[in-house]
Amino acid sequence: MQRDVYLFFGPPGAGKGSLSSLCAHRLGWRQCSTGNLCRQHIRANTALGKQIDFSIKSGKLIADSLIVEIVHDWLAYYLSDYNSVILDGFPRTVMQAQMFNELLRRQELGHFRLILVELVIDDATVVHRLTKRIVCDNKDCQTIYAQKDACLAPRQQGICDKCACSLVKRADDDESIVKNRLVVYHQHAQELLSYYQREKAHIIKVKADDSLEQVFSTFSNLIGLREA
Ligand SMILES: [Zn+2]
């Protein structure tokens, strides 16, 4: 059985999370968001969770090695049960990518293909999108909504479809903060892409400035899938 690990890569607001949710929902894939995974570890009070919690409480960035370890643990657990899994927004830096590759080489997870999916969108569109989006206020849910996208609008205005909590504008979706997040993203993005090019990884570019439905259809065509 061919197994695929997709790395969804792109700026904040490119729609990585929304596209992964749709793939999970329609294609039966499993998605992994490192943010959610960190929260789960903290809540379950695992050894990794304790270290993550300590970093956050002491105001430090979570170490690359910790992030890589929780993602690798997740893969080891889920990869055998799913044909395709998505790592959403991982790796973020070349350091994480290198550590991840090393870990994959050392610990046998069986054969799979690593496919980098680059969501291509220009900065102006990202700024427009992020300053308009609303997010579920429930920390464990954080589903993202956009009024203008048929696929992303909540059924009831201001209320999350999944958990009925209220929808809010996130503080870091403020325009000046979004622009800063983009600067940080671009600092790492080119480096990371070059790394995967050198590693001869399979890279797919997906035009991401369309509606979610359109982006999904472009992506499915590029990987040669028809909807299940
Ligand atoms: Zn919710």
PDB file of C-alpha atoms and ligand atoms in Angstrom, residues 136-138 141-143 145 160-165 167, ligand 1:
ATOM      1  CA  CYS A 136     -13.914  30.108  17.132  1.00  0.00           C
ATOM      2  CA  ASP A 137     -13.156  31.489  20.594  1.00  0.00           C
ATOM      3  CA  ASN A 138     -12.933  27.970  22.077  1.00  0.00           C
ATOM      4  CA  CYS A 141     -11.633  24.199  18.597  1.00  0.00           C
ATOM      5  CA  GLN A 142     -10.310  27.343  16.892  1.00  0.00           C
ATOM      6  CA  THR A 143     -12.138  26.580  13.662  1.00  0.00           C
ATOM      7  CA  TYR A 145     -14.519  30.948   9.234  1.00  0.00           C
ATOM      8  CA  CYS A 160     -19.229  28.029  15.620  1.00  0.00           C
ATOM      9  CA  ASP A 161     -20.817  25.134  13.691  1.00  0.00           C
ATOM     10  CA  LYS A 162     -18.809  22.565  15.634  1.00  0.00           C
ATOM     11  CA  CYS A 163     -19.012  23.655  19.280  1.00  0.00           C
ATOM     12  CA  ALA A 164     -21.517  26.551  19.336  1.00  0.00           C
ATOM     13  CA  CYS A 165     -19.005  28.912  20.943  1.00  0.00           C
ATOM     14  CA  LEU A 167     -16.702  33.579  16.761  1.00  0.00           C
TER      15      LEU A 167
HETATM   16 ZN    ZN B   1     -15.746  25.916  17.782  1.00  0.00          ZN
END
